[in-house]
Rosetta silent file (secondary structure, phi, psi, omega in degrees, C-alpha in Angstrom):
SEQUENCE: XXXXXXXXXXXXXXXXXXXXXXXXXXXXXXXXXXXXXXXXXXXXXXXXXXXXXXXXXXXXXXXXXXXXXXXXXXXXXXXXXXXXXXXXXXXXXXXXXXXXXXXXXXXXXXXXXXXXXXXXXXXXXXXXXXXXXXXXXXXXXXXXXXXXXXXXXXXXXXXXXXXXXXXXXXXXXXXXXXXXXXXXXXXXXXXX
SCORE:     score description
SCORE:     0.000 S_00000001
   1 L     0.000  -33.587  179.217  -15.352  -12.131  -23.955 S_00000001
   2 H   -63.570  -38.214  178.452  -13.460  -15.336  -23.164 S_00000001
   3 H   -63.157  -41.874  178.868  -10.132  -13.514  -23.512 S_00000001
   4 H   -63.860  -43.478  177.607  -11.242  -10.844  -21.033 S_00000001
   5 H   -63.894  -40.489  179.235  -12.351  -13.515  -18.551 S_00000001
   6 H   -63.484  -45.579  179.028   -9.074  -15.388  -19.033 S_00000001
   7 H   -63.567  -42.942  177.369   -7.009  -12.225  -18.444 S_00000001
   8 H   -60.266  -41.954  177.176   -9.109  -11.368  -15.387 S_00000001
   9 H   -64.880  -39.934  178.311   -8.553  -14.867  -14.007 S_00000001
  10 H   -63.260  -44.608  178.995   -4.831  -14.641  -14.675 S_00000001
  11 H   -62.639  -41.840  179.449   -4.576  -11.303  -12.866 S_00000001
  12 H   -62.274  -42.407 -179.025   -6.518  -12.697   -9.905 S_00000001
  13 H   -69.289  -42.708 -178.392   -4.244  -15.739   -9.659 S_00000001
  14 H   -67.678  -32.331 -179.111   -1.015  -13.756  -10.043 S_00000001
  15 H   -78.463  -12.145  178.162   -2.093  -11.220   -7.414 S_00000001
  16 L  -117.500   97.979 -173.663   -2.768  -14.011   -4.888 S_00000001
  17 H   -60.416  -34.851  179.450    0.484  -15.970   -4.394 S_00000001
  18 H   -66.304  -43.402  178.155   -1.177  -18.816   -2.492 S_00000001
  19 H   -63.413  -38.628  178.064   -3.756  -19.312   -5.240 S_00000001
  20 H   -63.154  -46.454  179.628   -0.975  -19.194   -7.817 S_00000001
  21 H   -62.621  -42.633  177.668    1.057  -21.806   -5.956 S_00000001
  22 H   -63.389  -40.581 -178.024   -2.007  -24.035   -5.563 S_00000001
  23 H   -65.806  -28.749 -179.385   -2.879  -23.611   -9.251 S_00000001
  24 H   -69.469  -26.921  176.548    0.576  -24.760  -10.327 S_00000001
  25 H    50.260 -125.747 -177.657   -0.049  -28.137   -8.688 S_00000001
  26 H   -68.850  -11.904  179.330    2.478  -30.715   -9.900 S_00000001
  27 H   -96.116   20.210 -175.478    4.150  -28.018  -12.008 S_00000001
  28 H   -51.632  -55.238 -176.633    5.033  -25.986   -8.903 S_00000001
  29 H   -64.425  -39.361  179.041    8.801  -25.922   -9.406 S_00000001
  30 H   -65.620  -45.641 -178.996    8.534  -25.265  -13.151 S_00000001
  31 H   -64.438  -45.386  178.483    6.020  -22.464  -12.641 S_00000001
  32 H   -62.931  -42.897  179.317    7.949  -20.778   -9.849 S_00000001
  33 H   -61.710  -43.354 -179.399   11.168  -21.044  -11.873 S_00000001
  34 H   -63.636  -43.811  179.564    9.527  -19.522  -14.927 S_00000001
  35 H   -63.983  -46.188  179.603    8.076  -16.602  -12.971 S_00000001
  36 H   -64.583  -41.436  178.983   11.378  -15.866  -11.206 S_00000001
  37 H   -60.025  -51.647 -176.846   13.312  -16.196  -14.491 S_00000001
  38 H   -64.671  -45.442 -178.188   11.055  -13.826  -16.421 S_00000001
  39 H   -68.109  -27.157 -176.625   10.797  -11.263  -13.629 S_00000001
  40 H   -75.689  -18.488 -178.340   14.550  -11.319  -13.019 S_00000001
  41 H  -178.343    8.870 -177.123   15.627  -10.098  -16.397 S_00000001
  42 L  -103.294   26.566  169.634   13.446  -10.795  -19.382 S_00000001
  43 L    65.115   29.170  171.741   11.896   -7.317  -19.336 S_00000001
  44 L  -130.370   89.953 -169.201    8.470   -8.183  -17.888 S_00000001
  45 L   -82.600   -0.049 -170.077    8.550   -6.762  -14.354 S_00000001
  46 L   -97.257   42.784  176.751    4.938   -7.279  -13.329 S_00000001
  47 L  -115.227  156.339 -171.288    5.218  -10.727  -11.808 S_00000001
  48 L   -88.499   60.521 -176.431    5.080  -11.517   -8.070 S_00000001
  49 H   -59.484  -54.866 -178.726    8.696  -12.587   -7.417 S_00000001
  50 H   -59.674  -53.627 -176.239    9.059  -11.387   -3.816 S_00000001
  51 H   -64.732  -32.933  179.021    5.621  -12.458   -2.678 S_00000001
  52 H   -66.082  -42.933  178.783    5.925  -15.785   -4.475 S_00000001
  53 H   -64.808  -44.208  179.085    9.176  -16.651   -2.683 S_00000001
  54 H   -63.015  -49.144 -178.541    7.776  -15.668    0.718 S_00000001
  55 H   -62.231  -41.162  179.684    4.517  -17.540    0.127 S_00000001
  56 H   -62.048  -38.438  178.462    6.301  -20.650   -1.170 S_00000001
  57 H   -69.442  -37.270 -179.474    8.433  -20.766    1.983 S_00000001
  58 H   -66.338  -44.985 -170.796    5.395  -20.300    4.239 S_00000001
  59 H  -108.943   15.697 -175.909    3.251  -23.008    2.632 S_00000001
  60 H   -57.388  -37.972  179.568    5.850  -25.380    1.167 S_00000001
  61 H   -64.349  -44.204  179.421    4.825  -28.190    3.514 S_00000001
  62 H   -66.019  -26.237  178.963    1.141  -27.895    2.620 S_00000001
  63 H   -85.393   -8.736 -178.562    2.114  -27.944   -1.057 S_00000001
  64 L    75.004   26.702 -178.890    4.163  -31.105   -0.603 S_00000001
  65 L  -113.468  140.443  176.350    7.339  -29.385   -1.775 S_00000001
  66 L   -81.404  132.567 -175.028   10.721  -29.541   -0.126 S_00000001
  67 H   -61.111  -38.517 -178.385   12.019  -26.071    0.681 S_00000001
  68 H   -61.913  -32.935  177.762   15.569  -26.822   -0.464 S_00000001
  69 H   -70.324  -40.855  177.041   14.222  -27.655   -3.929 S_00000001
  70 H   -61.239  -46.154 -179.479   12.257  -24.424   -4.123 S_00000001
  71 H   -62.490  -46.691 -178.826   15.332  -22.448   -3.044 S_00000001
  72 H   -61.777  -45.361 -179.307   17.639  -24.244   -5.506 S_00000001
  73 H   -64.819  -42.128 -179.570   15.244  -23.811   -8.428 S_00000001
  74 H   -67.905  -37.400  176.192   14.653  -20.133   -7.599 S_00000001
  75 H   -61.802  -48.530  179.090   18.394  -19.455   -7.300 S_00000001
  76 H   -61.373  -42.726 -179.155   19.046  -21.009  -10.688 S_00000001
  77 H   -67.023  -38.905  179.722   16.103  -19.174  -12.251 S_00000001
  78 H   -66.110  -44.175  178.905   17.130  -15.815  -10.745 S_00000001
  79 H   -65.308  -45.575 -179.353   20.723  -16.162  -11.969 S_00000001
  80 H   -65.229  -38.790  177.988   19.605  -17.365  -15.413 S_00000001
  81 H   -62.120  -43.629  177.162   17.031  -14.568  -15.716 S_00000001
  82 H   -65.833  -37.447  176.826   19.659  -11.938  -14.985 S_00000001
  83 H   -60.296  -44.907  179.086   22.017  -13.595  -17.464 S_00000001
  84 H   -61.944  -43.757  178.267   19.319  -13.367  -20.133 S_00000001
  85 H   -61.518  -41.820  178.600   18.699   -9.722  -19.270 S_00000001
  86 H   -61.556  -47.049 -177.558   22.417   -8.945  -19.434 S_00000001
  87 H   -68.832  -34.439  174.241   22.801  -10.598  -22.836 S_00000001
  88 H   -62.842  -43.537  178.335   19.680   -8.856  -24.184 S_00000001
  89 H   -64.919  -42.999  179.985   21.129   -5.537  -23.027 S_00000001
  90 H   -65.084  -36.799 -176.264   24.561   -6.289  -24.455 S_00000001
  91 H   -81.685  -42.976 -171.382   23.078   -7.377  -27.776 S_00000001
  92 H  -118.833  -15.695 -172.114   20.234   -4.885  -28.276 S_00000001
  93 H   -61.179  -43.055 -177.510   20.446   -2.225  -25.568 S_00000001
  94 H   -66.200  -25.285 -179.937   22.816    0.189  -27.255 S_00000001
  95 H   -68.252  -18.764 -178.220   20.593    0.274  -30.352 S_00000001
  96 H   -78.911  -15.288 -175.455   17.873    1.998  -28.320 S_00000001
  97 L   -93.412  137.325  178.683   20.006    5.110  -27.735 S_00000001
  98 E  -137.315  151.999  178.416   20.094    8.034  -30.187 S_00000001
  99 L   -61.482  -37.499 -174.396   21.732   11.479  -30.084 S_00000001
 100 L   -99.964   12.540 -178.594   18.415   13.261  -30.648 S_00000001
 101 L   -74.376  156.525  178.961   16.201   11.074  -28.407 S_00000001
 102 L   -77.496  -43.330 -175.951   14.224   12.567  -25.521 S_00000001
 103 L  -110.486  -53.871 -175.010   15.057    9.920  -22.923 S_00000001
 104 L   -90.379   64.774  178.128   17.496    7.347  -24.303 S_00000001
 105 E   -83.914  154.261 -178.726   20.154    9.764  -25.525 S_00000001
 106 H   -63.576  -29.738  177.111   23.709    8.589  -26.145 S_00000001
 107 H   -66.509  -30.028  176.442   25.056   10.923  -23.447 S_00000001
 108 H   -72.801  -29.451  175.043   22.894    9.039  -20.930 S_00000001
 109 H   -64.980  -40.663  176.488   24.417    5.798  -22.145 S_00000001
 110 H   -63.444  -38.702  175.801   27.832    7.211  -21.275 S_00000001
 111 H   -64.074  -39.647  178.603   26.473    8.131  -17.828 S_00000001
 112 H   -63.976  -40.346  177.535   25.171    4.571  -17.446 S_00000001
 113 H   -61.248  -44.440  178.783   28.599    3.178  -18.321 S_00000001
 114 H   -64.752  -39.997  178.678   30.213    5.387  -15.669 S_00000001
 115 H   -60.809  -48.254 -178.061   27.512    4.393  -13.160 S_00000001
 116 H   -70.147  -25.498  172.944   28.062    0.662  -13.704 S_00000001
 117 H   -66.273  -41.952 -176.778   31.824    1.128  -13.456 S_00000001
 118 H   -86.060  -43.923 -168.618   31.407    2.769  -10.032 S_00000001
 119 H  -123.184   11.996 -175.465   28.220    1.254   -8.591 S_00000001
 120 H   -58.816  -38.970 -179.295   27.365   -1.798  -10.687 S_00000001
 121 H   -62.671  -47.378 -179.668   28.047   -4.274   -7.907 S_00000001
 122 H   -65.852  -41.088 -179.879   25.750   -2.517   -5.452 S_00000001
 123 H   -60.803  -39.797 -179.347   23.086   -1.995   -8.131 S_00000001
 124 H   -67.730  -37.556 -178.977   23.036   -5.708   -8.936 S_00000001
 125 H   -79.704  -53.274 -177.244   22.636   -6.760   -5.313 S_00000001
 126 H   -70.616  -30.987  178.202   20.301   -4.036   -4.024 S_00000001
 127 H   -60.705  -26.030  177.633   18.335   -3.910   -7.282 S_00000001
 128 H   -59.741  -27.918 -173.643   17.150   -7.442   -6.569 S_00000001
 129 H   -92.955    2.939  178.902   15.065   -6.102   -3.700 S_00000001
 130 L  -117.771  110.262 -168.327   13.185   -3.496   -5.756 S_00000001
 131 H   -47.245  -55.855 -176.346   10.538   -5.211   -7.904 S_00000001
 132 H   -76.208  -35.816  178.694   10.612   -3.256  -11.185 S_00000001
 133 H   -60.901  -38.466 -178.992   14.288   -2.315  -10.869 S_00000001
 134 H   -52.282  -35.516 -176.614   15.154   -6.022  -10.488 S_00000001
 135 H   -75.480  -36.067 -170.387   14.027   -6.617  -14.073 S_00000001
 136 H   -97.677  -17.476 -179.630   15.918   -3.780  -15.754 S_00000001
 137 H   -60.202  -45.276  179.650   19.277   -3.630  -13.940 S_00000001
 138 H   -63.208  -38.556  177.707   20.763   -6.631  -15.808 S_00000001
 139 H   -62.392  -46.024  179.615   19.620   -5.207  -19.152 S_00000001
 140 H   -63.532  -38.898  178.773   21.154   -1.821  -18.282 S_00000001
 141 H   -63.078  -40.636  177.523   24.385   -3.516  -17.148 S_00000001
 142 H   -66.693  -44.015  179.773   24.641   -5.308  -20.487 S_00000001
 143 H   -64.788  -34.176 -179.426   23.865   -2.168  -22.473 S_00000001
 144 L   -84.184    4.475  178.476   26.432   -0.225  -20.427 S_00000001
 145 L    58.357   42.162  173.106   29.028   -2.916  -21.148 S_00000001
 146 L   -61.877  142.060  178.577   29.653   -3.816  -17.536 S_00000001
 147 L   -52.094  127.801 -177.930   32.435   -6.385  -17.338 S_00000001
 148 H   -62.310  -40.020 -179.664   30.785   -9.792  -17.743 S_00000001
 149 H   -60.292  -47.023  178.865   32.997  -11.369  -15.091 S_00000001
 150 H   -63.078  -44.044  178.829   32.062   -8.680  -12.571 S_00000001
 151 H   -58.033  -48.938 -175.495   28.410   -8.969  -13.574 S_00000001
 152 H   -60.872  -43.636 -179.750   28.364  -12.758  -13.175 S_00000001
 153 H   -62.101  -49.836 -175.776   29.915  -12.680   -9.701 S_00000001
 154 H   -75.058  -24.780  173.743   27.561   -9.994   -8.371 S_00000001
 155 H   -63.263  -47.559 -179.708   24.582  -11.538  -10.127 S_00000001
 156 H   -65.418  -43.314  179.000   25.093  -14.771   -8.188 S_00000001
 157 H   -63.609  -40.715  177.330   25.669  -12.920   -4.896 S_00000001
 158 H   -64.059  -41.458  178.540   22.539  -10.821   -5.456 S_00000001
 159 H   -64.130  -42.751  177.094   20.470  -13.917   -6.242 S_00000001
 160 H   -59.642  -45.093 -179.431   21.724  -15.641   -3.098 S_00000001
 161 H   -65.003  -44.585 -176.226   20.853  -12.605   -0.976 S_00000001
 162 H   -68.848  -54.605 -178.472   17.416  -12.137   -2.538 S_00000001
 163 H   -63.450  -42.101  179.678   16.228  -15.750   -2.623 S_00000001
 164 H   -62.228  -45.064 -177.980   17.779  -16.444    0.781 S_00000001
 165 H   -71.155  -40.859 -179.372   16.204  -13.443    2.479 S_00000001
 166 H   -66.693  -42.357  178.002   12.743  -13.855    0.913 S_00000001
 167 H   -73.063  -30.846  174.878   12.534  -17.553    1.765 S_00000001
 168 H   -63.031  -43.186  176.090   14.020  -16.801    5.191 S_00000001
 169 H   -60.857  -42.621  178.449   11.225  -14.301    5.854 S_00000001
 170 H   -61.272  -41.448  178.120    8.749  -16.945    4.728 S_00000001
 171 H   -65.173  -40.643  177.526   10.204  -19.509    7.110 S_00000001
 172 H   -62.705  -43.334 -179.707   10.044  -17.060   10.005 S_00000001
 173 H   -69.120  -30.178  179.984    6.428  -16.239    9.196 S_00000001
 174 H   -63.296  -26.233  179.422    5.543  -19.926    8.836 S_00000001
 175 L   -78.766   -8.110  179.222    6.305  -20.338   12.532 S_00000001
 176 L   -88.551  126.253 -178.581    3.637  -17.805   13.480 S_00000001
 177 L   -55.419  138.740  176.565    0.271  -19.451   14.161 S_00000001
 178 L    67.465   10.653  177.734   -2.391  -18.917   11.450 S_00000001
 179 L   -68.161  -42.257 -178.899   -0.017  -17.149    9.028 S_00000001
 180 H   -61.549  -28.952  178.950   -0.489  -19.768    6.322 S_00000001
 181 H   -75.050  -24.433 -178.396   -4.251  -19.204    6.522 S_00000001
 182 H  -122.562   42.450 -174.536   -3.883  -15.465    5.929 S_00000001
 183 H   -61.283  -31.966 -178.411   -0.880  -15.483    3.596 S_00000001
 184 H   -59.151  -47.149  179.660   -2.343  -12.819    1.284 S_00000001
 185 H   -65.549  -39.561  179.379   -2.235  -10.137    3.989 S_00000001
 186 H   -63.950  -44.399 -178.881    1.208  -11.190    5.141 S_00000001
 187 H   -64.294  -40.788  177.336    2.598  -11.070    1.604 S_00000001
 188 H   -60.626  -40.045  178.451    1.148   -7.612    1.031 S_00000001
 189 H   -65.911  -40.144 -179.433    2.866   -6.417    4.220 S_00000001
 190 H   -67.182  -43.930 -176.422    6.193   -7.962    3.171 S_00000001
 191 H   -68.948  -35.008 -179.811    6.120   -6.560   -0.357 S_00000001
 192 L   -77.028    0.000    0.000    5.240   -3.036    0.778 S_00000001
């Protein structure tokens, strides 16, 4: 029963970005970095990356955190998470494909390679803004053998665009009276 209560508490905290930020306390930067890292490319897409960045920008003053530190840590974590996803895909991704598979057939791997040759740059940048896609694009790029140099450049540009825009939205919302008091509703509107 304790495990069920613990999981329920975890889900409640993760679904409420302000409560999550408050719960992190002195570990705020470490916790935010870990969540952004894992969601960015370590194949666990169900973390609140977008809402966490917006909420952190809205309430950074109340949390006693400097916004530039949050942005710097999130940029590093987003880039590192995608790097991990790329290397996981490059190392293990191709092993998932089989000629006789229903979904991960080898002909689809060839299609993925062609896709990343043509559209990999756009996928890396725009994929950042789609929560579940954000997690799997780096893995797919690695499995499809996208050029690492090209991947690294567009990974950094995508991270800059994503972290910059999400914290920018948070800063804009922070200037609206009573937004910090009702951050849950604001974050739901932003994420949808």
